[in-house]
CSV table of C-alpha atoms in Angstrom, one decimal:
chain,number,residue,atom,x,y,z
L,1,MET,CA,-178.2,-5.2,11.0
L,2,ILE,CA,-178.2,-8.6,9.2
L,3,SER,CA,-177.8,-6.8,5.9
L,4,ASN,CA,-174.9,-4.8,7.2
L,5,PHE,CA,-173.3,-8.0,8.6
L,6,ASN,CA,-173.6,-9.7,5.2
L,7,LYS,CA,-172.0,-6.8,3.4
L,8,ARG,CA,-169.1,-6.8,5.9
L,9,TRP,CA,-168.6,-10.5,5.5
L,10,SER,CA,-168.8,-10.3,1.7
L,11,LEU,CA,-166.3,-7.5,1.8
L,12,GLY,CA,-164.0,-9.6,3.9
L,13,LEU,CA,-164.2,-12.5,1.4
L,14,PHE,CA,-163.5,-10.1,-1.4
L,15,MET,CA,-160.4,-8.8,0.3
L,16,LEU,CA,-159.3,-12.4,1.0
L,17,GLY,CA,-159.6,-13.0,-2.7
L,18,ILE,CA,-157.3,-10.1,-3.4
L,19,VAL,CA,-154.8,-11.4,-0.9
L,20,ILE,CA,-154.7,-14.9,-2.5
L,21,LEU,CA,-154.1,-13.4,-6.0
L,22,LEU,CA,-151.5,-11.0,-4.8
L,23,TRP,CA,-149.6,-13.6,-2.8
L,24,VAL,CA,-149.5,-16.0,-5.8
L,25,LEU,CA,-148.3,-13.2,-8.0
L,26,SER,CA,-145.6,-12.4,-5.4
L,27,SER,CA,-144.6,-16.1,-5.4
L,28,PHE,CA,-144.0,-16.1,-9.2
L,29,LEU,CA,-142.0,-12.9,-8.9
L,30,ILE,CA,-139.8,-14.2,-6.2
L,31,ASN,CA,-139.4,-17.5,-8.1
L,32,ILE,CA,-137.9,-15.5,-11.0
L,33,ILE,CA,-134.9,-14.5,-8.9
L,34,PHE,CA,-134.8,-17.6,-6.7
L,35,GLU,CA,-134.8,-20.3,-9.3
L,36,ASN,CA,-131.8,-18.9,-11.1
L,37,ASP,CA,-129.9,-18.0,-7.9
L,38,ASP,CA,-130.0,-14.4,-9.0
L,39,TYR,CA,-130.7,-13.2,-5.4
L,40,ARG,CA,-131.7,-16.0,-3.0
L,41,LYS,CA,-132.1,-13.9,0.2
L,42,PRO,CA,-135.6,-14.8,1.6
L,43,PHE,CA,-135.1,-13.3,5.0
L,44,PHE,CA,-133.8,-10.0,3.7
L,45,ILE,CA,-136.6,-9.7,1.1
L,46,THR,CA,-139.2,-10.5,3.9
L,47,TYR,CA,-137.5,-7.9,6.1
L,48,ILE,CA,-137.6,-5.2,3.4
L,49,ASN,CA,-141.2,-6.0,2.6
L,50,THR,CA,-142.4,-5.7,6.2
L,51,ALA,CA,-140.3,-2.6,6.8
L,52,SER,CA,-142.1,-0.9,3.9
L,53,PHE,CA,-145.2,-0.7,6.2
L,54,MET,CA,-143.6,2.4,7.6
L,55,PHE,CA,-144.9,4.2,4.6
L,56,TYR,CA,-148.3,4.1,6.3
L,57,LEU,CA,-147.0,6.7,8.7
L,58,LEU,CA,-145.9,9.1,6.0
L,59,PRO,CA,-149.1,11.3,6.3
L,60,THR,CA,-148.6,11.5,10.0
L,61,PHE,CA,-145.0,12.3,9.6
L,62,LYS,CA,-145.9,15.1,7.2
L,63,ASN,CA,-148.3,16.6,9.8
L,64,ILE,CA,-145.6,16.4,12.4
L,65,ILE,CA,-143.2,18.3,10.2
L,66,GLY,CA,-145.9,20.8,9.6
L,67,ASN,CA,-146.4,21.2,13.3
L,68,TYR,CA,-142.8,22.0,13.7
L,69,ASN,CA,-142.8,24.6,10.9
L,70,SER,CA,-145.9,26.4,12.4
L,71,THR,CA,-145.4,26.0,16.1
L,72,GLY,CA,-141.7,25.1,16.7
L,73,ASN,CA,-142.7,21.8,18.3
L,74,PHE,CA,-143.2,18.4,16.7
L,75,HIS,CA,-146.1,17.4,19.0
L,76,ILE,CA,-145.5,13.8,18.0
L,77,HIS,CA,-147.8,12.2,20.6
L,78,GLN,CA,-150.7,14.6,20.0
L,79,GLU,CA,-150.5,14.1,16.2
L,80,LEU,CA,-150.4,10.3,16.5
L,81,ARG,CA,-153.3,10.4,18.9
L,82,LEU,CA,-155.4,12.5,16.6
L,83,GLU,CA,-154.5,10.2,13.7
L,84,GLU,CA,-155.4,7.1,15.7
L,85,GLU,CA,-158.7,8.6,17.0
L,86,GLY,CA,-159.7,10.6,14.0
L,87,LEU,CA,-158.9,9.0,10.7
L,88,THR,CA,-161.7,6.6,10.5
L,89,ARG,CA,-164.1,8.6,12.5
L,90,ILE,CA,-163.6,12.3,11.5
L,91,ASN,CA,-163.3,13.9,8.2
L,92,HIS,CA,-160.1,15.9,7.9
L,93,GLN,CA,-162.0,18.7,6.2
L,94,ASP,CA,-164.5,18.9,9.1
L,95,PRO,CA,-164.1,22.3,10.9
L,96,ILE,CA,-164.5,20.5,14.3
L,97,TYR,CA,-161.6,18.3,13.4
L,98,ARG,CA,-159.4,21.2,12.5
L,99,LEU,CA,-160.4,23.0,15.7
L,100,GLU,CA,-159.6,19.8,17.7
L,101,ARG,CA,-156.2,19.6,16.0
L,102,GLU,CA,-155.5,23.3,16.8
L,103,GLU,CA,-156.8,22.7,20.3
L,104,VAL,CA,-154.4,19.9,20.9
L,105,LEU,CA,-151.4,21.6,19.4
L,106,THR,CA,-151.9,25.0,21.0
L,107,VAL,CA,-154.4,25.5,23.8
L,108,ASN,CA,-153.6,22.3,25.7
L,109,SER,CA,-149.9,22.6,24.9
L,110,PRO,CA,-147.8,23.5,28.0
L,111,LEU,CA,-145.6,25.8,25.7
L,112,LEU,CA,-147.4,28.4,23.6
L,113,THR,CA,-145.0,29.5,20.9
L,114,PRO,CA,-145.2,33.0,19.4
L,115,LYS,CA,-146.7,31.6,16.2
L,116,ALA,CA,-149.4,29.8,18.1
L,117,SER,CA,-150.4,32.9,19.9
L,118,ASP,CA,-150.1,35.5,17.2
L,119,GLU,CA,-153.8,36.1,17.4
L,120,SER,CA,-153.3,37.8,20.8
L,121,HIS,CA,-151.1,40.5,19.2
L,122,GLU,CA,-153.5,41.5,16.5
L,123,TYR,CA,-155.1,44.1,18.7
L,124,GLU,CA,-153.3,46.9,20.4
L,125,ASN,CA,-156.2,48.1,22.5
L,126,GLY,CA,-156.5,46.5,25.9
L,127,ASN,CA,-160.3,46.0,25.7
L,128,ASP,CA,-160.0,44.4,22.3
L,129,HIS,CA,-157.4,42.1,23.8
L,130,ILE,CA,-159.8,41.1,26.6
L,131,ASP,CA,-162.7,40.5,24.1
L,132,ASN,CA,-160.3,38.4,22.0
L,133,THR,CA,-159.4,36.4,25.1
L,134,ASN,CA,-163.0,35.8,26.0
L,135,THR,CA,-163.8,34.7,22.5
L,136,HIS,CA,-160.8,32.4,22.6
L,137,THR,CA,-162.0,30.9,25.9
L,138,GLU,CA,-165.5,30.4,24.5
L,139,ARG,CA,-164.1,28.7,21.5
L,140,HIS,CA,-161.9,26.6,23.8
L,141,ASN,CA,-164.9,25.4,25.8
L,142,SER,CA,-166.9,24.7,22.7
L,143,ILE,CA,-164.0,22.5,21.4
L,144,LEU,CA,-163.8,20.6,24.7
L,145,THR,CA,-167.6,20.0,24.6
L,146,ASN,CA,-167.3,18.6,21.0
L,147,ARG,CA,-164.3,16.5,21.9
L,148,THR,CA,-166.1,15.1,25.0
L,149,SER,CA,-169.1,14.0,22.9
L,150,ARG,CA,-166.8,12.4,20.4
L,151,SER,CA,-164.8,10.7,23.1
L,152,LYS,CA,-168.1,9.2,24.4
L,153,VAL,CA,-168.7,7.7,20.9
L,154,LEU,CA,-165.2,6.2,21.0
L,155,ASP,CA,-165.7,4.9,24.5
L,156,ASP,CA,-169.0,3.3,23.5
L,157,ASP,CA,-167.2,1.5,20.7
L,158,ALA,CA,-164.3,0.6,23.0
L,159,ARG,CA,-161.8,1.9,20.4
L,160,LEU,CA,-158.2,1.0,21.0
L,161,SER,CA,-156.1,3.8,22.4
L,162,LEU,CA,-152.8,4.8,20.8
L,163,PRO,CA,-150.6,3.0,23.4
L,164,GLU,CA,-152.7,-0.2,22.9
L,165,THR,CA,-152.3,0.0,19.2
L,166,ILE,CA,-148.6,0.5,19.4
L,167,ARG,CA,-148.3,-2.4,21.9
L,168,LEU,CA,-150.4,-4.6,19.6
L,169,SER,CA,-148.1,-3.7,16.7
L,170,ALA,CA,-145.0,-4.8,18.7
L,171,GLN,CA,-146.7,-8.1,19.7
L,172,PHE,CA,-147.8,-8.8,16.1
L,173,CYS,CA,-144.4,-8.1,14.7
L,174,ILE,CA,-142.6,-10.5,17.0
L,175,LEU,CA,-145.1,-13.3,16.6
L,176,TRP,CA,-145.1,-12.8,12.8
L,177,PHE,CA,-141.3,-13.0,12.7
L,178,LEU,CA,-141.3,-16.2,14.9
L,179,ALA,CA,-143.9,-17.8,12.6
L,180,ASN,CA,-142.0,-17.1,9.4
L,181,PHE,CA,-138.6,-17.8,10.9
L,182,ALA,CA,-139.7,-21.3,12.1
L,183,THR,CA,-141.4,-22.1,8.8
L,184,ASN,CA,-138.4,-21.1,6.7
L,185,ALA,CA,-135.9,-22.7,9.0
L,186,SER,CA,-137.8,-26.0,8.8
L,187,LEU,CA,-136.9,-26.4,5.2
L,188,ALA,CA,-133.2,-26.8,6.1
L,189,TYR,CA,-134.0,-30.0,7.9
L,190,THR,CA,-137.1,-31.7,6.5
L,191,SER,CA,-138.7,-32.5,3.2
L,192,VAL,CA,-140.9,-30.1,1.2
L,193,ALA,CA,-143.9,-32.5,1.4
L,194,SER,CA,-143.6,-32.7,5.2
L,195,GLN,CA,-143.1,-29.0,5.6
L,196,THR,CA,-146.1,-28.1,3.5
L,197,ILE,CA,-148.4,-30.6,5.1
L,198,LEU,CA,-147.3,-29.7,8.7
L,199,SER,CA,-147.7,-26.0,7.9
L,200,SER,CA,-151.3,-26.7,6.8
L,201,THR,CA,-152.1,-27.6,10.4
L,202,SER,CA,-152.3,-23.9,11.1
L,203,SER,CA,-156.0,-24.3,10.5
L,204,PHE,CA,-156.3,-26.7,13.4
L,205,PHE,CA,-154.1,-24.4,15.6
L,206,THR,CA,-156.2,-21.4,14.6
L,207,LEU,CA,-159.4,-23.3,15.4
L,208,PHE,CA,-158.3,-24.5,18.8
L,209,ILE,CA,-156.5,-21.4,19.9
L,210,GLY,CA,-159.4,-19.3,18.7
L,211,ALA,CA,-161.8,-21.5,20.8
L,212,LEU,CA,-159.5,-21.1,23.8
L,213,PHE,CA,-159.7,-17.3,23.6
L,214,GLN,CA,-163.4,-17.4,22.6
L,215,VAL,CA,-162.7,-16.0,19.1
L,216,GLU,CA,-163.9,-19.2,17.5
L,217,SER,CA,-166.1,-22.1,18.6
L,218,ILE,CA,-165.5,-25.7,17.8
L,219,ASN,CA,-168.3,-27.5,15.9
L,220,LYS,CA,-168.6,-30.5,13.6
L,221,MET,CA,-168.7,-28.4,10.4
L,222,LYS,CA,-165.5,-26.6,11.3
L,223,LEU,CA,-163.7,-29.8,12.2
L,224,LEU,CA,-164.9,-31.4,9.0
L,225,GLY,CA,-163.7,-28.3,7.0
L,226,ALA,CA,-160.3,-28.4,8.6
L,227,LEU,CA,-159.8,-32.1,8.0
L,228,VAL,CA,-161.0,-31.7,4.3
L,229,SER,CA,-158.5,-28.9,3.9
L,230,PHE,CA,-155.7,-30.9,5.4
L,231,PHE,CA,-156.3,-33.9,3.2
L,232,GLY,CA,-156.7,-31.7,0.1
L,233,ILE,CA,-153.3,-30.1,0.8
L,234,MET,CA,-151.7,-33.5,1.2
L,235,LEU,CA,-153.0,-34.6,-2.2
L,236,VAL,CA,-152.0,-31.4,-3.9
L,237,THR,CA,-148.5,-31.6,-2.4
L,238,LYS,CA,-148.1,-35.2,-3.4
L,239,SER,CA,-149.3,-34.5,-6.9
L,240,ASP,CA,-146.3,-32.2,-7.6
L,241,SER,CA,-143.9,-34.6,-9.3
L,242,ASN,CA,-141.0,-32.2,-9.4
L,243,PRO,CA,-139.2,-32.0,-6.0
L,244,LYS,CA,-139.2,-28.4,-4.8
L,245,ARG,CA,-138.3,-26.5,-1.8
L,246,CYS,CA,-141.3,-24.3,-0.9
L,247,ARG,CA,-141.3,-21.5,1.5
L,248,ASN,CA,-144.7,-20.6,2.9
L,249,MET,CA,-143.7,-17.0,3.5
L,250,GLN,CA,-145.9,-14.0,4.0
L,251,GLN,CA,-145.8,-13.4,0.3
L,252,GLY,CA,-147.3,-16.8,-0.4
L,253,ILE,CA,-145.9,-20.2,-1.3
L,254,ILE,CA,-142.4,-19.7,-2.7
L,255,CYS,CA,-140.9,-22.7,-4.5
L,256,ILE,CA,-137.3,-23.3,-5.6
L,257,GLU,CA,-135.7,-26.5,-7.0
L,258,ALA,CA,-134.6,-28.7,-4.1
L,259,ASP,CA,-131.4,-30.7,-3.9
L,260,THR,CA,-132.5,-34.2,-4.5
L,261,ASP,CA,-129.1,-35.6,-3.4
L,262,SER,CA,-129.3,-34.2,0.1
L,263,THR,CA,-130.0,-36.6,2.9
L,264,ASN,CA,-131.2,-35.9,6.5
L,265,ASP,CA,-130.8,-38.1,9.5
L,266,THR,CA,-133.7,-38.9,11.8
L,267,PHE,CA,-132.9,-36.2,14.3
L,268,SER,CA,-132.7,-33.5,11.6
L,269,ILE,CA,-136.0,-34.5,10.2
L,270,LEU,CA,-137.5,-34.4,13.7
L,271,ILE,CA,-136.2,-30.8,14.2
L,272,GLY,CA,-137.5,-29.8,10.8
L,273,ASN,CA,-141.0,-31.2,11.5
L,274,LEU,CA,-141.1,-29.5,14.9
L,275,LEU,CA,-140.1,-26.2,13.4
L,276,ALA,CA,-142.9,-26.5,10.7
L,277,LEU,CA,-145.4,-27.2,13.5
L,278,ALA,CA,-144.0,-24.2,15.5
L,279,GLY,CA,-144.6,-22.0,12.4
L,280,ALA,CA,-148.2,-23.2,12.1
L,281,PHE,CA,-148.7,-22.6,15.8
L,282,PHE,CA,-147.4,-19.1,15.8
L,283,TYR,CA,-149.5,-18.2,12.8
L,284,GLY,CA,-152.6,-19.4,14.8
L,285,VAL,CA,-151.5,-17.3,17.7
L,286,TYR,CA,-150.9,-14.0,16.0
L,287,SER,CA,-154.0,-14.2,13.8
L,288,THR,CA,-156.1,-15.0,16.9
L,289,LEU,CA,-154.4,-12.3,18.9
L,290,LEU,CA,-155.3,-9.7,16.3
L,291,LYS,CA,-158.9,-10.7,16.2
L,292,ARG,CA,-159.3,-11.0,19.9
L,293,LYS,CA,-157.7,-7.6,20.6
L,294,VAL,CA,-159.4,-5.7,17.8
L,295,LYS,CA,-162.6,-7.6,17.2
L,296,ASP,CA,-163.9,-5.1,14.7
L,297,GLU,CA,-161.9,-3.1,12.1
L,298,ASN,CA,-163.6,0.1,13.2
L,299,ARG,CA,-161.9,-0.2,16.6
L,300,ILE,CA,-158.4,0.4,15.3
L,301,ASN,CA,-156.6,2.6,12.7
L,302,MET,CA,-155.0,0.0,10.5
L,303,LYS,CA,-152.6,2.5,9.0
L,304,ILE,CA,-151.2,3.4,12.4
L,305,PHE,CA,-151.1,-0.3,13.3
L,306,PHE,CA,-149.2,-1.4,10.2
L,307,GLY,CA,-147.0,1.7,10.3
L,308,PHE,CA,-145.7,0.7,13.7
L,309,VAL,CA,-145.3,-3.0,12.6
L,310,GLY,CA,-142.9,-1.7,10.0
L,311,LEU,CA,-141.1,0.6,12.5
L,312,PHE,CA,-140.7,-2.3,15.0
L,313,THR,CA,-139.5,-4.6,12.2
L,314,ILE,CA,-136.7,-2.1,11.4
L,315,ILE,CA,-135.8,-1.6,15.0
L,316,LEU,CA,-136.1,-5.1,16.4
L,317,LEU,CA,-135.2,-7.5,13.5
L,318,TRP,CA,-132.0,-5.9,12.0
L,319,PRO,CA,-129.8,-7.9,14.4
L,320,SER,CA,-131.1,-11.1,12.8
L,321,LEU,CA,-129.6,-9.9,9.5
L,322,VAL,CA,-126.2,-9.7,11.2
L,323,LEU,CA,-126.6,-13.0,13.0
L,324,PHE,CA,-127.6,-14.9,9.8
L,325,HIS,CA,-124.7,-13.4,8.0
L,326,TYR,CA,-122.1,-14.5,10.6
L,327,ILE,CA,-123.5,-18.0,11.1
L,328,GLY,CA,-123.7,-18.5,7.3
L,329,TRP,CA,-127.5,-19.0,6.9
L,330,GLU,CA,-127.9,-16.0,4.7
L,331,THR,CA,-125.0,-13.8,3.6
L,332,PHE,CA,-126.0,-10.1,3.6
L,333,GLU,CA,-125.5,-8.3,0.3
L,334,LEU,CA,-127.5,-5.6,-1.5
L,335,PRO,CA,-128.9,-6.4,-4.9
L,336,THR,CA,-127.1,-4.9,-7.9
L,337,ASP,CA,-129.0,-6.3,-10.9
L,338,SER,CA,-131.7,-3.9,-12.1
L,339,LYS,CA,-134.2,-6.8,-12.7
L,340,VAL,CA,-133.7,-8.0,-9.2
L,341,ILE,CA,-134.2,-4.6,-7.7
L,342,SER,CA,-137.3,-4.0,-9.8
L,343,ILE,CA,-138.8,-7.3,-8.6
L,344,ILE,CA,-138.0,-6.6,-5.0
L,345,LEU,CA,-139.6,-3.1,-5.2
L,346,LEU,CA,-142.7,-4.5,-6.9
L,347,ASN,CA,-142.9,-7.2,-4.3
L,348,CYS,CA,-142.8,-4.6,-1.6
L,349,VAL,CA,-145.8,-2.9,-3.1
L,350,ILE,CA,-147.7,-6.2,-3.3
L,351,THR,CA,-146.9,-6.9,0.4
L,352,PHE,CA,-147.8,-3.4,1.3
L,353,ILE,CA,-151.3,-3.8,-0.1
L,354,SER,CA,-151.9,-7.6,0.5
L,355,ASP,CA,-151.1,-7.6,4.2
L,356,PHE,CA,-153.4,-4.7,4.8
L,357,CYS,CA,-156.1,-6.6,3.0
L,358,TRP,CA,-155.3,-9.7,5.0
L,359,ALA,CA,-155.8,-8.0,8.3
L,360,LYS,CA,-159.0,-6.3,7.1
L,361,ALA,CA,-160.3,-9.7,5.8
L,362,MET,CA,-159.5,-11.4,9.1
L,363,LEU,CA,-161.3,-8.7,11.1
L,364,LEU,CA,-164.3,-8.6,8.8
L,365,THR,CA,-164.7,-12.4,8.8
L,366,SER,CA,-162.8,-14.8,11.2
L,367,PRO,CA,-159.2,-16.1,11.6
L,368,LEU,CA,-160.2,-19.6,10.7
L,369,THR,CA,-162.0,-18.5,7.5
L,370,VAL,CA,-158.9,-16.6,6.4
L,371,THR,CA,-156.5,-19.3,7.3
L,372,VAL,CA,-158.3,-22.0,5.4
L,373,GLY,CA,-158.9,-19.5,2.5
L,374,LEU,CA,-155.2,-18.9,2.2
L,375,SER,CA,-154.6,-22.6,1.5
L,376,ILE,CA,-156.1,-21.9,-1.9
L,377,THR,CA,-152.8,-20.2,-2.7
L,378,ILE,CA,-151.3,-23.7,-3.2
L,379,PRO,CA,-153.6,-24.9,-6.0
L,380,VAL,CA,-153.8,-21.4,-7.5
L,381,ALA,CA,-150.0,-21.3,-7.7
L,382,MET,CA,-149.9,-24.7,-9.3
L,383,PHE,CA,-152.6,-23.7,-11.7
L,384,GLY,CA,-150.4,-20.7,-12.6
L,385,ASP,CA,-147.6,-23.2,-13.3
L,386,PHE,CA,-149.9,-25.1,-15.6
L,387,ILE,CA,-150.8,-21.9,-17.5
L,388,PHE,CA,-147.4,-20.1,-17.7
L,389,ARG,CA,-145.0,-23.1,-17.4
L,390,HIS,CA,-147.1,-25.8,-19.1
L,391,LYS,CA,-146.8,-28.2,-16.2
L,392,THR,CA,-149.3,-31.0,-16.2
L,393,MET,CA,-152.1,-31.3,-13.7
L,394,SER,CA,-153.0,-34.8,-12.5
L,395,LEU,CA,-156.3,-36.1,-11.4
L,396,VAL,CA,-154.9,-36.3,-7.8
L,397,TYR,CA,-154.1,-32.6,-8.0
L,398,LEU,CA,-157.6,-31.7,-9.3
L,399,PHE,CA,-159.2,-33.7,-6.6
L,400,GLY,CA,-157.0,-32.2,-3.9
L,401,ALA,CA,-157.7,-28.7,-5.1
L,402,SER,CA,-161.4,-29.4,-5.1
L,403,LEU,CA,-161.2,-30.5,-1.5
L,404,ILE,CA,-159.4,-27.3,-0.5
L,405,LEU,CA,-162.0,-25.2,-2.2
L,406,SER,CA,-164.8,-27.2,-0.6
L,407,SER,CA,-163.3,-26.9,2.9
L,408,PHE,CA,-163.1,-23.1,2.5
L,409,PHE,CA,-166.8,-22.9,1.7
L,410,ILE,CA,-167.7,-25.2,4.5
L,411,ILE,CA,-165.8,-23.2,7.1
L,412,SER,CA,-166.8,-19.8,5.7
L,413,LYS,CA,-170.5,-20.7,5.9
L,414,SER,CA,-170.2,-22.1,9.4
L,415,SER,CA,-168.2,-19.1,10.7
L,416,GLU,CA,-170.6,-16.7,9.0
L,417,GLU,CA,-173.6,-18.2,10.7
L,418,GLU,CA,-171.8,-18.3,14.1
L,419,HIS,CA,-170.7,-14.7,14.0
L,420,LEU,CA,-174.1,-13.5,12.7
L,421,ASN,CA,-175.8,-15.2,15.6
L,422,ARG,CA,-173.3,-13.7,18.0
L,423,ALA,CA,-173.8,-10.2,16.6
L,424,ILE,CA,-177.6,-10.6,17.0
L,425,ASP,CA,-177.3,-11.8,20.6
L,426,GLU,CA,-175.0,-8.8,21.4
L,427,GLU,CA,-177.5,-6.5,19.8
L,428,ILE,CA,-180.4,-7.9,21.8
L,429,THR,CA,-178.4,-7.7,25.0
L,430,GLU,CA,-177.4,-4.1,24.4
L,431,SER,CA,-181.1,-3.2,23.6
L,432,ASN,CA,-182.2,-4.8,26.8
L,433,ASN,CA,-179.6,-3.0,28.8
L,434,LEU,CA,-180.6,0.3,27.3
L,435,ALA,CA,-184.3,-0.4,28.1
């Protein structure tokens, strides 16, 4: 069990590394169109990126269309349920799986279409028809037995049902939007340094919210790691001599040149700081929510989950585009330049992959480990500026980056030991109960 746990944790850290690299790449791509004012529409780009998650539902949609062509009925709920319960557990080529699919779509269906019951017309003799019916009944009972045994496995693992997965997608979508909206809106009122530093408090929110819902536990090492990360981010932010407006969006840290002539009164700065804190708080809430509800990546079909996140984004968030257009925050217009369109489409692909890896990494490790790990995007992005844009790196920057990396290793090691001990305790408890 320990070997399996270590493999899962290592896989989670590997996926986190992929997320960091992809988010930084996304930041540079978005900067290309932001810094020249080619297409500065952060909310619309984020909306399109998240809506692209709907493509995770394409295989299911294909099966639904196939159901209609063969039976005359879409069987949407049955197909989604089979997809949710079967993708990570059952091989699609398994004969039992194919019988289960046929069972759900025909035998248990209240309406048997002619195509679904063609088998009963293959024999003209009455006795043959009776034999065929008996054979069909035996097959039906065999399928139910297999499905019952499989359901027991799912019950033992407490796998999320389809309604629970859809409900979790809706909750995640709303909290994710609130986090990104608050973070982006804060930049209209407060300075970049204040926004970046306050956003980094998401590690503290994740730690304390996780402890409140028994996802994390507070200990000295985790507090030390969170503090080290916070001070490291402060140093890295202060070391950036060029004033920039940075958006800590889901694609990563997106920076554009700030207006150095702008001034804010005390009340505006307070509003901006509160919004930055709210964004950090909502991040801690939705990452903890996902870990608490799912616990283990085997308990949920991530493709169905993210597919519905994309669907809910399209349905629930489009009024925001209209609202922002009319209040002047972001005028709605579609891109026309081929370079801009190419960058947006490539960024959609990056988000499509990176967010899936983010959720996997968080479920394989812990919300706090991933939150602190994502702080590495800041020094990595600045290192990219050093390589590609020949910007200098000061000693303050190097020291701050070292603190961020150190904090990640401190928290990762502490969380790994904690979750391993918890897994061992649960295994011992389960063995004693079975005995």
